[in-house]
Amino acid sequence: MSSIHAHTVLIVAAILFVLGLAGALIRRNVIFMLLSIEIMLNAAGLAFVVAGARWQQPDGQIMYLFILAMAAAEVSVALALVLQIHHQHKTLDIEQLKELKD
Protein backbone atom coordinates (compact mmCIF):
# COMPACT_ATOMS: atom_id res chain seq x y z
CA MET A 1 0.00 0.00 0.00
CA SER A 2 3.05 2.25 0.05
CA SER A 3 2.69 3.18 -3.63
CA ILE A 4 -0.99 4.11 -3.31
CA HIS A 5 -1.88 6.76 -0.76
CA ALA A 6 -4.67 6.10 1.72
CA HIS A 7 -6.63 9.22 0.75
CA THR A 8 -6.71 8.08 -2.89
CA VAL A 9 -8.26 4.76 -1.93
CA LEU A 10 -10.69 6.51 0.42
CA ILE A 11 -11.77 8.73 -2.47
CA VAL A 12 -12.40 5.61 -4.56
CA ALA A 13 -14.40 4.13 -1.67
CA ALA A 14 -16.44 7.33 -1.41
CA ILE A 15 -17.14 7.28 -5.15
CA LEU A 16 -18.23 3.64 -4.94
CA PHE A 17 -20.48 4.44 -2.00
CA VAL A 18 -22.11 7.36 -3.81
CA LEU A 19 -22.63 5.23 -6.94
CA GLY A 20 -24.25 2.53 -4.82
CA LEU A 21 -26.45 5.07 -3.06
CA ALA A 22 -27.53 6.58 -6.37
CA GLY A 23 -28.27 3.13 -7.75
CA ALA A 24 -30.36 2.22 -4.71
CA LEU A 25 -32.37 5.44 -4.97
CA ILE A 26 -32.78 5.66 -8.74
CA ARG A 27 -33.27 2.07 -9.90
CA ARG A 28 -36.75 0.56 -9.68
CA ASN A 29 -35.80 -3.10 -9.94
CA VAL A 30 -35.35 -4.91 -6.63
CA ILE A 31 -32.34 -6.91 -7.83
CA PHE A 32 -30.50 -3.78 -8.97
CA MET A 33 -31.28 -2.18 -5.62
CA LEU A 34 -29.73 -5.18 -3.86
CA LEU A 35 -26.64 -4.92 -6.06
CA SER A 36 -26.37 -1.23 -5.19
CA ILE A 37 -26.51 -2.04 -1.48
CA GLU A 38 -23.75 -4.60 -1.98
CA ILE A 39 -21.62 -1.94 -3.69
CA MET A 40 -22.16 0.35 -0.72
CA LEU A 41 -21.14 -2.40 1.72
CA ASN A 42 -18.00 -3.14 -0.28
CA ALA A 43 -17.11 0.56 -0.31
CA ALA A 44 -17.44 0.68 3.47
CA GLY A 45 -15.30 -2.46 3.76
CA LEU A 46 -12.64 -0.93 1.54
CA ALA A 47 -12.56 2.14 3.76
CA PHE A 48 -12.15 -0.05 6.85
CA VAL A 49 -9.28 -2.01 5.30
CA VAL A 50 -7.49 1.18 4.20
CA ALA A 51 -7.92 2.75 7.63
CA GLY A 52 -6.57 -0.38 9.30
CA ALA A 53 -3.60 -0.47 6.93
CA ARG A 54 -2.95 3.23 7.54
CA TRP A 55 -2.60 2.67 11.28
CA GLN A 56 -1.08 -0.80 10.87
CA GLN A 57 -3.87 -2.47 12.83
CA PRO A 58 -5.82 -5.62 11.86
CA ASP A 59 -9.10 -4.03 12.97
CA GLY A 60 -10.00 -2.93 9.44
CA GLN A 61 -9.67 -6.45 8.07
CA ILE A 62 -11.69 -7.85 10.96
CA MET A 63 -14.46 -5.33 10.29
CA TYR A 64 -14.38 -6.28 6.62
CA LEU A 65 -14.94 -9.92 7.58
CA PHE A 66 -17.97 -8.85 9.62
CA ILE A 67 -19.23 -6.82 6.64
CA LEU A 68 -18.83 -9.86 4.37
CA ALA A 69 -20.75 -12.06 6.81
CA MET A 70 -23.52 -9.49 7.12
CA ALA A 71 -23.67 -9.06 3.33
CA ALA A 72 -23.98 -12.81 2.83
CA ALA A 73 -26.84 -12.99 5.33
CA GLU A 74 -28.51 -9.96 3.73
CA VAL A 75 -28.26 -11.46 0.25
CA SER A 76 -29.67 -14.82 1.28
CA VAL A 77 -32.69 -13.28 3.02
CA ALA A 78 -33.24 -10.66 0.32
CA LEU A 79 -33.08 -13.14 -2.54
CA ALA A 80 -35.58 -15.39 -0.78
CA LEU A 81 -37.90 -12.39 -0.47
CA VAL A 82 -37.33 -11.44 -4.11
CA LEU A 83 -38.22 -14.94 -5.25
CA GLN A 84 -41.38 -14.88 -3.16
CA ILE A 85 -42.38 -11.44 -4.48
CA HIS A 86 -41.78 -12.54 -8.06
CA HIS A 87 -43.73 -15.74 -7.50
CA GLN A 88 -46.74 -13.87 -6.09
CA HIS A 89 -46.80 -10.70 -8.21
CA LYS A 90 -44.88 -11.66 -11.39
CA THR A 91 -42.88 -8.41 -11.25
CA LEU A 92 -39.87 -6.92 -9.50
CA ASP A 93 -40.68 -3.30 -10.35
CA ILE A 94 -41.06 -1.22 -7.18
CA GLU A 95 -43.64 1.13 -8.73
CA GLN A 96 -45.95 -1.74 -9.68
CA LEU A 97 -45.59 -3.26 -6.23
CA LYS A 98 -46.54 0.09 -4.67
CA GLU A 99 -49.68 0.18 -6.85
CA LEU A 100 -50.65 -3.28 -5.63
CA LYS A 101 -50.57 -2.02 -2.05
CA ASP A 102 -53.31 0.56 -2.64
JSON list of C-alpha atoms in Angstrom, two decimals:
[
{"chain": "A", "resi": 1, "resn": "MET", "atom": "CA", "xyz": [0.00, 0.00, 0.00]},
{"chain": "A", "resi": 2, "resn": "SER", "atom": "CA", "xyz": [3.05, 2.25, 0.05]},
{"chain": "A", "resi": 3, "resn": "SER", "atom": "CA", "xyz": [2.69, 3.18, -3.63]},
{"chain": "A", "resi": 4, "resn": "ILE", "atom": "CA", "xyz": [-0.99, 4.11, -3.31]},
{"chain": "A", "resi": 5, "resn": "HIS", "atom": "CA", "xyz": [-1.88, 6.76, -0.76]},
{"chain": "A", "resi": 6, "resn": "ALA", "atom": "CA", "xyz": [-4.67, 6.10, 1.72]},
{"chain": "A", "resi": 7, "resn": "HIS", "atom": "CA", "xyz": [-6.63, 9.22, 0.75]},
{"chain": "A", "resi": 8, "resn": "THR", "atom": "CA", "xyz": [-6.71, 8.08, -2.89]},
{"chain": "A", "resi": 9, "resn": "VAL", "atom": "CA", "xyz": [-8.26, 4.76, -1.93]},
{"chain": "A", "resi": 10, "resn": "LEU", "atom": "CA", "xyz": [-10.69, 6.51, 0.42]},
{"chain": "A", "resi": 11, "resn": "ILE", "atom": "CA", "xyz": [-11.77, 8.73, -2.47]},
{"chain": "A", "resi": 12, "resn": "VAL", "atom": "CA", "xyz": [-12.40, 5.61, -4.56]},
{"chain": "A", "resi": 13, "resn": "ALA", "atom": "CA", "xyz": [-14.40, 4.13, -1.67]},
{"chain": "A", "resi": 14, "resn": "ALA", "atom": "CA", "xyz": [-16.44, 7.33, -1.41]},
{"chain": "A", "resi": 15, "resn": "ILE", "atom": "CA", "xyz": [-17.14, 7.28, -5.15]},
{"chain": "A", "resi": 16, "resn": "LEU", "atom": "CA", "xyz": [-18.23, 3.64, -4.94]},
{"chain": "A", "resi": 17, "resn": "PHE", "atom": "CA", "xyz": [-20.48, 4.44, -2.00]},
{"chain": "A", "resi": 18, "resn": "VAL", "atom": "CA", "xyz": [-22.11, 7.36, -3.81]},
{"chain": "A", "resi": 19, "resn": "LEU", "atom": "CA", "xyz": [-22.63, 5.23, -6.94]},
{"chain": "A", "resi": 20, "resn": "GLY", "atom": "CA", "xyz": [-24.25, 2.53, -4.82]},
{"chain": "A", "resi": 21, "resn": "LEU", "atom": "CA", "xyz": [-26.45, 5.07, -3.06]},
{"chain": "A", "resi": 22, "resn": "ALA", "atom": "CA", "xyz": [-27.53, 6.58, -6.37]},
{"chain": "A", "resi": 23, "resn": "GLY", "atom": "CA", "xyz": [-28.27, 3.13, -7.75]},
{"chain": "A", "resi": 24, "resn": "ALA", "atom": "CA", "xyz": [-30.36, 2.22, -4.71]},
{"chain": "A", "resi": 25, "resn": "LEU", "atom": "CA", "xyz": [-32.37, 5.44, -4.97]},
{"chain": "A", "resi": 26, "resn": "ILE", "atom": "CA", "xyz": [-32.78, 5.66, -8.74]},
{"chain": "A", "resi": 27, "resn": "ARG", "atom": "CA", "xyz": [-33.27, 2.07, -9.90]},
{"chain": "A", "resi": 28, "resn": "ARG", "atom": "CA", "xyz": [-36.75, 0.56, -9.68]},
{"chain": "A", "resi": 29, "resn": "ASN", "atom": "CA", "xyz": [-35.80, -3.10, -9.94]},
{"chain": "A", "resi": 30, "resn": "VAL", "atom": "CA", "xyz": [-35.35, -4.91, -6.63]},
{"chain": "A", "resi": 31, "resn": "ILE", "atom": "CA", "xyz": [-32.34, -6.91, -7.83]},
{"chain": "A", "resi": 32, "resn": "PHE", "atom": "CA", "xyz": [-30.50, -3.78, -8.97]},
{"chain": "A", "resi": 33, "resn": "MET", "atom": "CA", "xyz": [-31.28, -2.18, -5.62]},
{"chain": "A", "resi": 34, "resn": "LEU", "atom": "CA", "xyz": [-29.73, -5.18, -3.86]},
{"chain": "A", "resi": 35, "resn": "LEU", "atom": "CA", "xyz": [-26.64, -4.92, -6.06]},
{"chain": "A", "resi": 36, "resn": "SER", "atom": "CA", "xyz": [-26.37, -1.23, -5.19]},
{"chain": "A", "resi": 37, "resn": "ILE", "atom": "CA", "xyz": [-26.51, -2.04, -1.48]},
{"chain": "A", "resi": 38, "resn": "GLU", "atom": "CA", "xyz": [-23.75, -4.60, -1.98]},
{"chain": "A", "resi": 39, "resn": "ILE", "atom": "CA", "xyz": [-21.62, -1.94, -3.69]},
{"chain": "A", "resi": 40, "resn": "MET", "atom": "CA", "xyz": [-22.16, 0.35, -0.72]},
{"chain": "A", "resi": 41, "resn": "LEU", "atom": "CA", "xyz": [-21.14, -2.40, 1.72]},
{"chain": "A", "resi": 42, "resn": "ASN", "atom": "CA", "xyz": [-18.00, -3.14, -0.28]},
{"chain": "A", "resi": 43, "resn": "ALA", "atom": "CA", "xyz": [-17.11, 0.56, -0.31]},
{"chain": "A", "resi": 44, "resn": "ALA", "atom": "CA", "xyz": [-17.44, 0.68, 3.47]},
{"chain": "A", "resi": 45, "resn": "GLY", "atom": "CA", "xyz": [-15.30, -2.46, 3.76]},
{"chain": "A", "resi": 46, "resn": "LEU", "atom": "CA", "xyz": [-12.64, -0.93, 1.54]},
{"chain": "A", "resi": 47, "resn": "ALA", "atom": "CA", "xyz": [-12.56, 2.14, 3.76]},
{"chain": "A", "resi": 48, "resn": "PHE", "atom": "CA", "xyz": [-12.15, -0.05, 6.85]},
{"chain": "A", "resi": 49, "resn": "VAL", "atom": "CA", "xyz": [-9.28, -2.01, 5.30]},
{"chain": "A", "resi": 50, "resn": "VAL", "atom": "CA", "xyz": [-7.49, 1.18, 4.20]},
{"chain": "A", "resi": 51, "resn": "ALA", "atom": "CA", "xyz": [-7.92, 2.75, 7.63]},
{"chain": "A", "resi": 52, "resn": "GLY", "atom": "CA", "xyz": [-6.57, -0.38, 9.30]},
{"chain": "A", "resi": 53, "resn": "ALA", "atom": "CA", "xyz": [-3.60, -0.47, 6.93]},
{"chain": "A", "resi": 54, "resn": "ARG", "atom": "CA", "xyz": [-2.95, 3.23, 7.54]},
{"chain": "A", "resi": 55, "resn": "TRP", "atom": "CA", "xyz": [-2.60, 2.67, 11.28]},
{"chain": "A", "resi": 56, "resn": "GLN", "atom": "CA", "xyz": [-1.08, -0.80, 10.87]},
{"chain": "A", "resi": 57, "resn": "GLN", "atom": "CA", "xyz": [-3.87, -2.47, 12.83]},
{"chain": "A", "resi": 58, "resn": "PRO", "atom": "CA", "xyz": [-5.82, -5.62, 11.86]},
{"chain": "A", "resi": 59, "resn": "ASP", "atom": "CA", "xyz": [-9.10, -4.03, 12.97]},
{"chain": "A", "resi": 60, "resn": "GLY", "atom": "CA", "xyz": [-10.00, -2.93, 9.44]},
{"chain": "A", "resi": 61, "resn": "GLN", "atom": "CA", "xyz": [-9.67, -6.45, 8.07]},
{"chain": "A", "resi": 62, "resn": "ILE", "atom": "CA", "xyz": [-11.69, -7.85, 10.96]},
{"chain": "A", "resi": 63, "resn": "MET", "atom": "CA", "xyz": [-14.46, -5.33, 10.29]},
{"chain": "A", "resi": 64, "resn": "TYR", "atom": "CA", "xyz": [-14.38, -6.28, 6.62]},
{"chain": "A", "resi": 65, "resn": "LEU", "atom": "CA", "xyz": [-14.94, -9.92, 7.58]},
{"chain": "A", "resi": 66, "resn": "PHE", "atom": "CA", "xyz": [-17.97, -8.85, 9.62]},
{"chain": "A", "resi": 67, "resn": "ILE", "atom": "CA", "xyz": [-19.23, -6.82, 6.64]},
{"chain": "A", "resi": 68, "resn": "LEU", "atom": "CA", "xyz": [-18.83, -9.86, 4.37]},
{"chain": "A", "resi": 69, "resn": "ALA", "atom": "CA", "xyz": [-20.75, -12.06, 6.81]},
{"chain": "A", "resi": 70, "resn": "MET", "atom": "CA", "xyz": [-23.52, -9.49, 7.12]},
{"chain": "A", "resi": 71, "resn": "ALA", "atom": "CA", "xyz": [-23.67, -9.06, 3.33]},
{"chain": "A", "resi": 72, "resn": "ALA", "atom": "CA", "xyz": [-23.98, -12.81, 2.83]},
{"chain": "A", "resi": 73, "resn": "ALA", "atom": "CA", "xyz": [-26.84, -12.99, 5.33]},
{"chain": "A", "resi": 74, "resn": "GLU", "atom": "CA", "xyz": [-28.51, -9.96, 3.73]},
{"chain": "A", "resi": 75, "resn": "VAL", "atom": "CA", "xyz": [-28.26, -11.46, 0.25]},
{"chain": "A", "resi": 76, "resn": "SER", "atom": "CA", "xyz": [-29.67, -14.82, 1.28]},
{"chain": "A", "resi": 77, "resn": "VAL", "atom": "CA", "xyz": [-32.69, -13.28, 3.02]},
{"chain": "A", "resi": 78, "resn": "ALA", "atom": "CA", "xyz": [-33.24, -10.66, 0.32]},
{"chain": "A", "resi": 79, "resn": "LEU", "atom": "CA", "xyz": [-33.08, -13.14, -2.54]},
{"chain": "A", "resi": 80, "resn": "ALA", "atom": "CA", "xyz": [-35.58, -15.39, -0.78]},
{"chain": "A", "resi": 81, "resn": "LEU", "atom": "CA", "xyz": [-37.90, -12.39, -0.47]},
{"chain": "A", "resi": 82, "resn": "VAL", "atom": "CA", "xyz": [-37.33, -11.44, -4.11]},
{"chain": "A", "resi": 83, "resn": "LEU", "atom": "CA", "xyz": [-38.22, -14.94, -5.25]},
{"chain": "A", "resi": 84, "resn": "GLN", "atom": "CA", "xyz": [-41.38, -14.88, -3.16]},
{"chain": "A", "resi": 85, "resn": "ILE", "atom": "CA", "xyz": [-42.38, -11.44, -4.48]},
{"chain": "A", "resi": 86, "resn": "HIS", "atom": "CA", "xyz": [-41.78, -12.54, -8.06]},
{"chain": "A", "resi": 87, "resn": "HIS", "atom": "CA", "xyz": [-43.73, -15.74, -7.50]},
{"chain": "A", "resi": 88, "resn": "GLN", "atom": "CA", "xyz": [-46.74, -13.87, -6.09]},
{"chain": "A", "resi": 89, "resn": "HIS", "atom": "CA", "xyz": [-46.80, -10.70, -8.21]},
{"chain": "A", "resi": 90, "resn": "LYS", "atom": "CA", "xyz": [-44.88, -11.66, -11.39]},
{"chain": "A", "resi": 91, "resn": "THR", "atom": "CA", "xyz": [-42.88, -8.41, -11.25]},
{"chain": "A", "resi": 92, "resn": "LEU", "atom": "CA", "xyz": [-39.87, -6.92, -9.50]},
{"chain": "A", "resi": 93, "resn": "ASP", "atom": "CA", "xyz": [-40.68, -3.30, -10.35]},
{"chain": "A", "resi": 94, "resn": "ILE", "atom": "CA", "xyz": [-41.06, -1.22, -7.18]},
{"chain": "A", "resi": 95, "resn": "GLU", "atom": "CA", "xyz": [-43.64, 1.13, -8.73]},
{"chain": "A", "resi": 96, "resn": "GLN", "atom": "CA", "xyz": [-45.95, -1.74, -9.68]},
{"chain": "A", "resi": 97, "resn": "LEU", "atom": "CA", "xyz": [-45.59, -3.26, -6.23]},
{"chain": "A", "resi": 98, "resn": "LYS", "atom": "CA", "xyz": [-46.54, 0.09, -4.67]},
{"chain": "A", "resi": 99, "resn": "GLU", "atom": "CA", "xyz": [-49.68, 0.18, -6.85]},
{"chain": "A", "resi": 100, "resn": "LEU", "atom": "CA", "xyz": [-50.65, -3.28, -5.63]},
{"chain": "A", "resi": 101, "resn": "LYS", "atom": "CA", "xyz": [-50.57, -2.02, -2.05]},
{"chain": "A", "resi": 102, "resn": "ASP", "atom": "CA", "xyz": [-53.31, 0.56, -2.64]}
]
